Tab-separated table of C-alpha atoms in Angstrom:
chain	number	residue	atom	x	y	z
A	1336	MET	CA	-0.827	27.155	37.883
A	1337	PHE	CA	-1.304	24.687	35.043
A	1338	GLY	CA	-2.079	27.265	32.368
A	1339	ARG	CA	0.246	28.204	29.557
A	1340	GLN	CA	2.488	31.171	29.797
A	1341	PRO	CA	1.795	33.743	27.084
A	1342	LYS	CA	4.360	33.462	24.304
A	1343	GLU	CA	6.526	36.375	23.416
A	1344	ASP	CA	5.759	38.064	20.131
A	1345	GLN	CA	7.782	36.253	17.465
A	1346	TYR	CA	7.409	39.042	14.925
A	1347	PRO	CA	8.614	42.390	16.191
A	1348	ASP	CA	6.826	45.520	15.034
A	1349	ASN	CA	9.960	47.144	13.642
A	1350	MET	CA	10.918	44.302	11.322
A	1351	GLU	CA	13.090	45.391	8.396
A	1352	ILE	CA	11.955	44.424	4.909
A	1353	PRO	CA	14.836	43.656	2.527
A	1354	ASP	CA	15.065	45.546	-0.747
A	1355	ILE	CA	14.356	43.245	-3.666
A	1356	MET	CA	15.883	44.032	-7.020
A	1357	PHE	CA	13.858	42.795	-9.962
A	1358	PRO	CA	15.617	42.219	-13.298
A	1359	SER	CA	15.163	44.816	-15.981
A	1360	GLU	CA	13.453	44.084	-19.285
A	1361	SER	CA	16.756	43.924	-21.142
A	1362	GLU	CA	18.095	41.286	-18.728
A	1363	LEU	CA	14.881	39.271	-19.161
A	1364	ALA	CA	15.217	39.460	-22.947
A	1365	GLU	CA	18.818	38.206	-22.759
A	1366	THR	CA	17.858	35.229	-20.634
A	1367	ALA	CA	14.966	34.439	-22.999
A	1368	GLU	CA	17.392	34.388	-25.928
A	1369	ASP	CA	19.747	32.109	-23.996
A	1370	ASP	CA	16.846	29.782	-23.209
A	1371	THR	CA	15.823	29.525	-26.857
A	1372	GLU	CA	19.404	28.772	-27.901
A	1373	LEU	CA	19.642	26.040	-25.269
A	1374	SER	CA	16.342	24.511	-26.340
A	1375	GLN	CA	17.474	24.481	-29.984
A	1376	ILE	CA	20.704	22.751	-29.014
A	1377	SER	CA	18.875	20.172	-26.907
A	1378	ASN	CA	16.392	19.514	-29.729
A	1379	ARG	CA	19.251	18.622	-32.061
A	1380	ARG	CA	20.429	15.802	-29.839
A	1381	GLU	CA	18.351	12.685	-29.928
A	1382	LEU	CA	17.836	11.104	-26.567
A	1383	PRO	CA	17.245	7.374	-26.356
A	1384	VAL	CA	13.578	6.583	-25.829
A	1385	THR	CA	12.706	3.618	-23.676
A	1386	LYS	CA	9.605	1.742	-24.716
A	1387	GLU	CA	7.562	-0.304	-22.313
A	1388	ASN	CA	6.269	-3.632	-23.394
A	1389	PRO	CA	2.688	-2.858	-24.545
A	1390	GLU	CA	1.650	-6.493	-24.165
A	1391	THR	CA	2.379	-6.395	-20.447
A	1392	VAL	CA	0.461	-3.134	-20.039
A	1393	THR	CA	-2.606	-4.471	-21.847
A	1394	ILE	CA	-2.547	-7.693	-19.820
A	1395	VAL	CA	-2.363	-5.761	-16.537
A	1396	GLU	CA	-5.207	-3.481	-17.665
A	1397	LYS	CA	-7.364	-6.495	-18.510
A	1398	ILE	CA	-6.643	-8.185	-15.188
A	1399	SER	CA	-7.361	-5.027	-13.184
A	1400	GLY	CA	-10.577	-4.491	-15.160
A	1401	ILE	CA	-11.709	-7.969	-14.168
A	1402	VAL	CA	-10.562	-7.966	-10.533
A	1403	SER	CA	-11.474	-4.417	-9.448
A	1404	PRO	CA	-15.312	-4.796	-9.527
A	1405	TYR	CA	-15.061	-7.913	-7.359
A	1406	PHE	CA	-12.761	-6.082	-4.963
A	1407	ILE	CA	-15.244	-3.196	-4.742
A	1408	VAL	CA	-18.088	-5.614	-3.947
A	1409	VAL	CA	-16.030	-7.412	-1.276
A	1410	VAL	CA	-15.057	-4.114	0.367
A	1411	GLY	CA	-18.730	-3.078	0.264
A	1412	LEU	CA	-19.738	-6.331	1.960
A	1413	ILE	CA	-17.146	-5.807	4.682
A	1414	LEU	CA	-18.136	-2.174	5.242
A	1415	SER	CA	-21.861	-2.902	5.285
A	1416	ASP	CA	-21.541	-4.094	8.902
A	1417	ASP	CA	-20.130	-0.771	10.120
A	1418	ASN	CA	-21.658	1.689	7.648
A	1419	PHE	CA	-24.698	0.294	5.876
A	1420	PHE	CA	-25.154	3.132	3.368
A	1421	LEU	CA	-21.516	3.153	2.237
A	1422	GLY	CA	-21.479	-0.642	2.006
A	1423	ILE	CA	-24.623	-0.784	-0.127
A	1424	LEU	CA	-23.292	2.014	-2.330
A	1425	LEU	CA	-20.023	0.146	-2.957
A	1426	ILE	CA	-21.865	-3.105	-3.627
A	1427	ALA	CA	-24.109	-1.341	-6.155
A	1428	VAL	CA	-21.153	0.306	-7.892
A	1429	GLY	CA	-19.311	-3.017	-8.053
A	1430	ILE	CA	-22.310	-4.859	-9.503
A	1431	LEU	CA	-22.972	-2.119	-12.058
A	1432	SER	CA	-19.339	-2.216	-13.166
A	1433	LEU	CA	-19.478	-6.025	-13.421
A	1434	LEU	CA	-22.525	-5.740	-15.665
A	1435	LYS	CA	-20.823	-2.988	-17.737
A	1436	ILE	CA	-23.617	-0.495	-16.987
A	1437	SER	CA	-22.482	3.114	-17.261
A	1438	LEU	CA	-23.916	6.260	-15.706
A	1439	MET	CA	-25.256	7.302	-19.107
A	1440	ASP	CA	-27.210	4.026	-19.334
A	1441	ILE	CA	-28.803	4.741	-15.958
A	1442	VAL	CA	-29.696	8.310	-16.963
A	1443	GLU	CA	-31.235	7.083	-20.222
A	1444	PHE	CA	-33.238	4.494	-18.268
A	1445	PHE	CA	-34.691	7.161	-15.965
A	1446	ILE	CA	-35.481	9.409	-18.945
A	1447	ASP	CA	-37.311	6.532	-20.636
A	1448	ILE	CA	-39.301	5.896	-17.455
A	1449	LYS	CA	-40.138	9.607	-17.137
A	1450	ASP	CA	-41.214	9.815	-20.790
A	1451	GLY	CA	-43.347	6.691	-20.372
A	1452	LEU	CA	-45.127	8.116	-17.334
A	1453	THR	CA	-45.692	11.578	-18.799
A	1454	SER	CA	-46.769	10.607	-22.310
A	1455	ASP	CA	-50.137	12.057	-23.424
A	1456	GLU	CA	-51.590	9.219	-25.463
C-alpha cells in the first residue's frame, strides 16, 4: 500500500552504441603543428603583467601569522565543552604555534629523551 512501485528499467538491453571515429595519426600530426605555430605566435606578443603590491601581501602574511594561533586557541576553548579531545588538541596546536615550536623540535625532544633513558653509561 505505502511501498514504492518498482521502477521501469531505464537502460534497455538492446541499446545501440554509436560508432566513434578517432582521428588518424596524420590528422593528429597536423593539429600538433598548428598548435606549435599558435604557441610561437602567442609567445611573440608581450602581454601586460599586473604586479600586486608586495608590501600589502607581506603585511597581510604577518598579521595572519600573528592572529591565527590565537584564533586556533579560542576555537579550541569553545570546542572543549562539546568535544574535549578536539578542544585540547586545538589548544595545544595553537600554543605550540605561538611559541614557534615545530614538529621537528618535538621529534628531536623525544629522541633526546629516548637517548637519555637508554644510554649505557
